[in-house]
Tab-separated table of C-alpha atoms and ligand atoms in Angstrom:
chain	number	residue	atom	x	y	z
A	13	UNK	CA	56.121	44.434	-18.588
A	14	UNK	CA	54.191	45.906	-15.813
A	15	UNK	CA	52.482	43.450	-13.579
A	16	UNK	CA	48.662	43.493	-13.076
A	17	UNK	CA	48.523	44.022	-9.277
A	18	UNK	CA	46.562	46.463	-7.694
A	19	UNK	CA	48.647	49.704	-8.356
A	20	UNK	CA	46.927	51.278	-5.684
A	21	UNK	CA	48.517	48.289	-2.545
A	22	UNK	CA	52.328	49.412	-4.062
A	23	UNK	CA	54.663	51.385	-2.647
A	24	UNK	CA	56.210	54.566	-4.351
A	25	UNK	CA	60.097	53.540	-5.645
A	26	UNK	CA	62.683	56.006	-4.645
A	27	UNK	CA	63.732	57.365	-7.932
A	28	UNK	CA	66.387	60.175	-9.233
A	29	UNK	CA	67.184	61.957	-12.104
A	30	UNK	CA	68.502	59.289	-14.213
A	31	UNK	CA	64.725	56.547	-14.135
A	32	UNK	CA	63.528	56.257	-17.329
A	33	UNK	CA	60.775	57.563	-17.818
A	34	UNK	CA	57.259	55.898	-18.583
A	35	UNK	CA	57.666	53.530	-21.607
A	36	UNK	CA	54.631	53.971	-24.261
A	37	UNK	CA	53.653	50.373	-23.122
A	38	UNK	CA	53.811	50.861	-19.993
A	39	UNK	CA	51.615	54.395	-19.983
A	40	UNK	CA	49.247	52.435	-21.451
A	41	UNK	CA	48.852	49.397	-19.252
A	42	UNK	CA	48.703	51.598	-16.409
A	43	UNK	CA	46.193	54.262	-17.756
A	44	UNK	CA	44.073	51.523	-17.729
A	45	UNK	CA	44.407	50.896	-14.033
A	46	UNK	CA	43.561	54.709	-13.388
A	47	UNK	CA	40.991	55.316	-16.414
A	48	UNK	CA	39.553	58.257	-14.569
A	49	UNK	CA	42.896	60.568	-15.036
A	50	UNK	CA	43.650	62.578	-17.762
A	51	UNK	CA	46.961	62.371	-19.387
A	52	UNK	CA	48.200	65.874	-20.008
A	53	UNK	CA	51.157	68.061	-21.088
A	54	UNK	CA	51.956	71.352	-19.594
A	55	UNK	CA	55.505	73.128	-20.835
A	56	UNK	CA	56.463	70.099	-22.638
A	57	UNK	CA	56.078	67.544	-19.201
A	58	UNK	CA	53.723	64.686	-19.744
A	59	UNK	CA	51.479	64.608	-16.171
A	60	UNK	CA	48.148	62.667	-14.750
A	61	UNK	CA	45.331	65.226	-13.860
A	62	UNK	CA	41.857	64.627	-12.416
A	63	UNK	CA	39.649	67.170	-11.161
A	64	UNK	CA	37.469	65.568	-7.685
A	65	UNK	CA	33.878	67.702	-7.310
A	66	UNK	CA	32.183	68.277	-3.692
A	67	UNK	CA	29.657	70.019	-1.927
A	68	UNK	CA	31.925	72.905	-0.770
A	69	UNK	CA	35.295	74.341	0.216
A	70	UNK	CA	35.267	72.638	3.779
A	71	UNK	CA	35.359	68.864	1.673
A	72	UNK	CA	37.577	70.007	-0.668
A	73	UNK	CA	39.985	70.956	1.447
A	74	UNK	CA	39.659	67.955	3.831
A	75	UNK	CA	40.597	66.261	0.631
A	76	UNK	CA	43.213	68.551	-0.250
A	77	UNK	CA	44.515	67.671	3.754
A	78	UNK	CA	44.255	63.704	3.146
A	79	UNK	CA	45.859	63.757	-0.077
A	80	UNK	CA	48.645	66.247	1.312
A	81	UNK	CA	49.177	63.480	3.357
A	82	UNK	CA	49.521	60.705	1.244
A	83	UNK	CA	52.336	62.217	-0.285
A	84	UNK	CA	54.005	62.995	2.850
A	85	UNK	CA	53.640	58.681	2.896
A	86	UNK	CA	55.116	58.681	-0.165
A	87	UNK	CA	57.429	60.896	-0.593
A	88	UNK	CA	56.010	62.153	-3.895
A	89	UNK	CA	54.135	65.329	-4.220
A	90	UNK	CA	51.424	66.516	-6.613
A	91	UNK	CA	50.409	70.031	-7.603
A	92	UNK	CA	47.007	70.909	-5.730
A	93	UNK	CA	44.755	73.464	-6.345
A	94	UNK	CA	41.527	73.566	-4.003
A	95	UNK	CA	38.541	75.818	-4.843
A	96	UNK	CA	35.371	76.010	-3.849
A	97	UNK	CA	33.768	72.413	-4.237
A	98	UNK	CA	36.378	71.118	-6.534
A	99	UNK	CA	40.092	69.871	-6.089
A	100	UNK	CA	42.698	69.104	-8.856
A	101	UNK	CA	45.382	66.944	-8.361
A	102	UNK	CA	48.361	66.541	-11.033
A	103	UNK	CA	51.150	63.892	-10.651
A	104	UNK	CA	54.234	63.755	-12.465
A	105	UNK	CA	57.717	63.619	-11.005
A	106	UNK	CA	59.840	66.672	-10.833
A	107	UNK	CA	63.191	64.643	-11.262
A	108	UNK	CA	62.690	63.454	-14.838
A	109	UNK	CA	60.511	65.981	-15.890
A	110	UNK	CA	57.538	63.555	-16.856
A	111	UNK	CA	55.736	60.723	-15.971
A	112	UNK	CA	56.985	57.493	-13.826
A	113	UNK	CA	54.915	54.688	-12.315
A	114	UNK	CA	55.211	56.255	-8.857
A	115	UNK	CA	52.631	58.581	-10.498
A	116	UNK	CA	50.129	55.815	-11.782
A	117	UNK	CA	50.436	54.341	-7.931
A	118	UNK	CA	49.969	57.790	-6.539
A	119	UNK	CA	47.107	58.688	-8.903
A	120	UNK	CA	45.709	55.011	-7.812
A	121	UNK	CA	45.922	55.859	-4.044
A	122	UNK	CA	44.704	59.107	-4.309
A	123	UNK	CA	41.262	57.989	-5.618
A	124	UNK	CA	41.404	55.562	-2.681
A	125	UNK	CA	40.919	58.867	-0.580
A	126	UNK	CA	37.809	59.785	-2.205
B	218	H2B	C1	64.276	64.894	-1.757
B	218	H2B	C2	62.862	64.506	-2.119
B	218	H2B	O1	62.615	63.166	-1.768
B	218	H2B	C3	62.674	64.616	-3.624
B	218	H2B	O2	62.873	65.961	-4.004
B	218	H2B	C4	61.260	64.181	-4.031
B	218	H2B	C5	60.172	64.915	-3.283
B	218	H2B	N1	58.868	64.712	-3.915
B	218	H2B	C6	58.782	64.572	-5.262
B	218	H2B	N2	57.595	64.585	-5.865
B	218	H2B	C7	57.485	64.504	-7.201
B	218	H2B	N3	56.266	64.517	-7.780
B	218	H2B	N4	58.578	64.393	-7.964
B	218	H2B	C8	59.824	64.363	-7.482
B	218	H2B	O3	60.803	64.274	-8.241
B	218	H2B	C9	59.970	64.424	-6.046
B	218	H2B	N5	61.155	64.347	-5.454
Protein backbone atom coordinates (compact mmCIF):
# COMPACT_ATOMS: atom_id res chain seq x y z
CA UNK A 1 0.00 0.00 0.00
CA UNK A 2 1.42 3.27 -0.95
CA UNK A 3 0.56 6.10 1.34
CA UNK A 4 -1.28 9.23 0.07
CA UNK A 5 1.31 11.91 0.96
CA UNK A 6 2.47 14.37 -1.26
CA UNK A 7 4.94 12.32 -3.49
CA UNK A 8 6.46 15.36 -4.48
CA UNK A 9 7.79 16.41 -0.19
CA UNK A 10 9.60 12.57 -0.29
CA UNK A 11 12.86 11.78 -0.58
CA UNK A 12 14.34 9.41 -3.35
CA UNK A 13 15.21 5.71 -1.51
CA UNK A 14 18.61 4.45 -2.28
CA UNK A 15 17.85 1.41 -4.26
CA UNK A 16 20.02 -1.49 -6.15
CA UNK A 17 19.59 -4.07 -8.43
CA UNK A 18 17.62 -6.41 -6.45
CA UNK A 19 14.07 -3.53 -5.48
CA UNK A 20 11.22 -4.83 -6.86
CA UNK A 21 10.02 -3.18 -9.17
CA UNK A 22 6.65 -1.09 -9.34
CA UNK A 23 3.74 -3.40 -8.29
CA UNK A 24 0.55 -3.00 -10.77
CA UNK A 25 -1.17 -1.43 -7.65
CA UNK A 26 1.15 0.58 -6.85
CA UNK A 27 1.75 2.11 -10.68
CA UNK A 28 -1.56 2.89 -10.43
CA UNK A 29 -1.99 4.75 -7.17
CA UNK A 30 0.87 6.74 -8.05
CA UNK A 31 -0.02 7.60 -11.75
CA UNK A 32 -2.65 9.23 -10.20
CA UNK A 33 -0.45 11.52 -8.18
CA UNK A 34 1.46 12.49 -11.50
CA UNK A 35 -1.60 12.29 -14.09
CA UNK A 36 0.28 14.53 -16.45
CA UNK A 37 3.11 11.72 -17.35
CA UNK A 38 2.87 9.26 -19.79
CA UNK A 39 3.63 5.73 -18.98
CA UNK A 40 5.78 4.32 -21.73
CA UNK A 41 7.94 1.38 -22.90
CA UNK A 42 11.06 1.73 -24.85
CA UNK A 43 13.24 -1.75 -25.51
CA UNK A 44 11.06 -3.61 -23.23
CA UNK A 45 11.67 -0.92 -19.93
CA UNK A 46 8.49 0.50 -18.57
CA UNK A 47 9.42 4.57 -18.02
CA UNK A 48 7.39 8.02 -17.08
CA UNK A 49 7.68 10.63 -19.98
CA UNK A 50 6.29 14.17 -20.22
CA UNK A 51 7.15 16.58 -22.75
CA UNK A 52 7.26 20.58 -20.91
CA UNK A 53 6.55 23.41 -23.92
CA UNK A 54 8.17 27.10 -23.71
CA UNK A 55 8.74 30.11 -25.48
CA UNK A 56 12.28 29.18 -26.67
CA UNK A 57 15.59 27.36 -26.28
CA UNK A 58 16.93 29.85 -23.52
CA UNK A 59 13.68 28.43 -21.05
CA UNK A 60 14.07 25.18 -22.06
CA UNK A 61 17.28 24.85 -21.20
CA UNK A 62 17.03 26.78 -17.88
CA UNK A 63 14.66 23.95 -17.27
CA UNK A 64 16.80 21.38 -18.58
CA UNK A 65 19.61 23.18 -15.87
CA UNK A 66 17.00 23.05 -12.81
CA UNK A 67 15.92 19.68 -13.44
CA UNK A 68 19.69 18.53 -14.02
CA UNK A 69 19.84 19.60 -10.71
CA UNK A 70 17.25 17.98 -9.00
CA UNK A 71 18.69 14.84 -9.80
CA UNK A 72 22.03 15.74 -8.69
CA UNK A 73 19.59 16.14 -5.13
CA UNK A 74 18.51 12.97 -5.71
CA UNK A 75 20.72 10.94 -6.90
CA UNK A 76 18.48 9.69 -9.72
CA UNK A 77 18.86 10.77 -13.24
CA UNK A 78 16.42 11.09 -16.14
CA UNK A 79 17.05 11.08 -19.88
CA UNK A 80 16.74 14.82 -21.20
CA UNK A 81 16.40 15.99 -24.44
CA UNK A 82 16.09 19.94 -24.86
CA UNK A 83 15.02 21.50 -28.20
CA UNK A 84 13.94 24.49 -29.17
CA UNK A 85 10.89 25.48 -26.85
CA UNK A 86 10.26 22.03 -25.62
CA UNK A 87 12.01 19.65 -23.01
CA UNK A 88 11.36 15.88 -22.41
CA UNK A 89 12.08 14.30 -19.39
CA UNK A 90 11.89 10.31 -18.93
CA UNK A 91 12.34 8.60 -15.50
CA UNK A 92 12.89 5.11 -14.90
CA UNK A 93 15.73 3.56 -12.96
CA UNK A 94 18.66 2.06 -14.71
CA UNK A 95 19.24 -0.64 -11.89
CA UNK A 96 16.08 -2.68 -12.38
CA UNK A 97 15.49 -1.87 -15.73
CA UNK A 98 11.90 -0.30 -15.13
CA UNK A 99 9.95 1.69 -13.06
CA UNK A 100 10.33 2.31 -9.05
CA UNK A 101 8.63 4.92 -6.87
CA UNK A 102 11.80 7.03 -6.82
CA UNK A 103 10.51 7.74 -10.37
CA UNK A 104 6.82 8.76 -9.41
CA UNK A 105 8.65 11.20 -6.62
CA UNK A 106 11.07 12.41 -9.22
CA UNK A 107 8.41 12.86 -11.92
CA UNK A 108 6.37 14.72 -8.90
CA UNK A 109 9.32 17.11 -8.16
CA UNK A 110 10.15 17.74 -11.47
CA UNK A 111 6.77 19.39 -12.28
CA UNK A 112 7.43 21.35 -9.08
CA UNK A 113 10.21 23.06 -11.30
CA UNK A 114 7.89 24.20 -13.84
C1 LIG B 1 26.00 5.05 -8.19
C2 LIG B 1 24.76 5.84 -8.52
O1 LIG B 1 24.13 6.29 -7.34
C3 LIG B 1 23.75 4.95 -9.24
O2 LIG B 1 24.33 4.52 -10.45
C4 LIG B 1 22.46 5.72 -9.55
C5 LIG B 1 22.69 7.00 -10.30
N1 LIG B 1 21.44 7.53 -10.84
C6 LIG B 1 20.47 6.68 -11.25
N2 LIG B 1 19.42 7.13 -11.93
C7 LIG B 1 18.47 6.31 -12.39
N3 LIG B 1 17.41 6.80 -13.07
N4 LIG B 1 18.55 4.99 -12.17
C8 LIG B 1 19.55 4.41 -11.51
O3 LIG B 1 19.59 3.18 -11.35
C9 LIG B 1 20.58 5.28 -10.98
N5 LIG B 1 21.59 4.82 -10.25
Amino acid sequence: MIAMTTLKTQQCEACNADSPLISDQDRQELHRQVPGWMLVEEDGIEKLQRHFTFKNFVQALDFTHRVGDLAEQEGHHPAILTEYGKVTVTWWTHKIHGLHRNDFICAAKTDALV
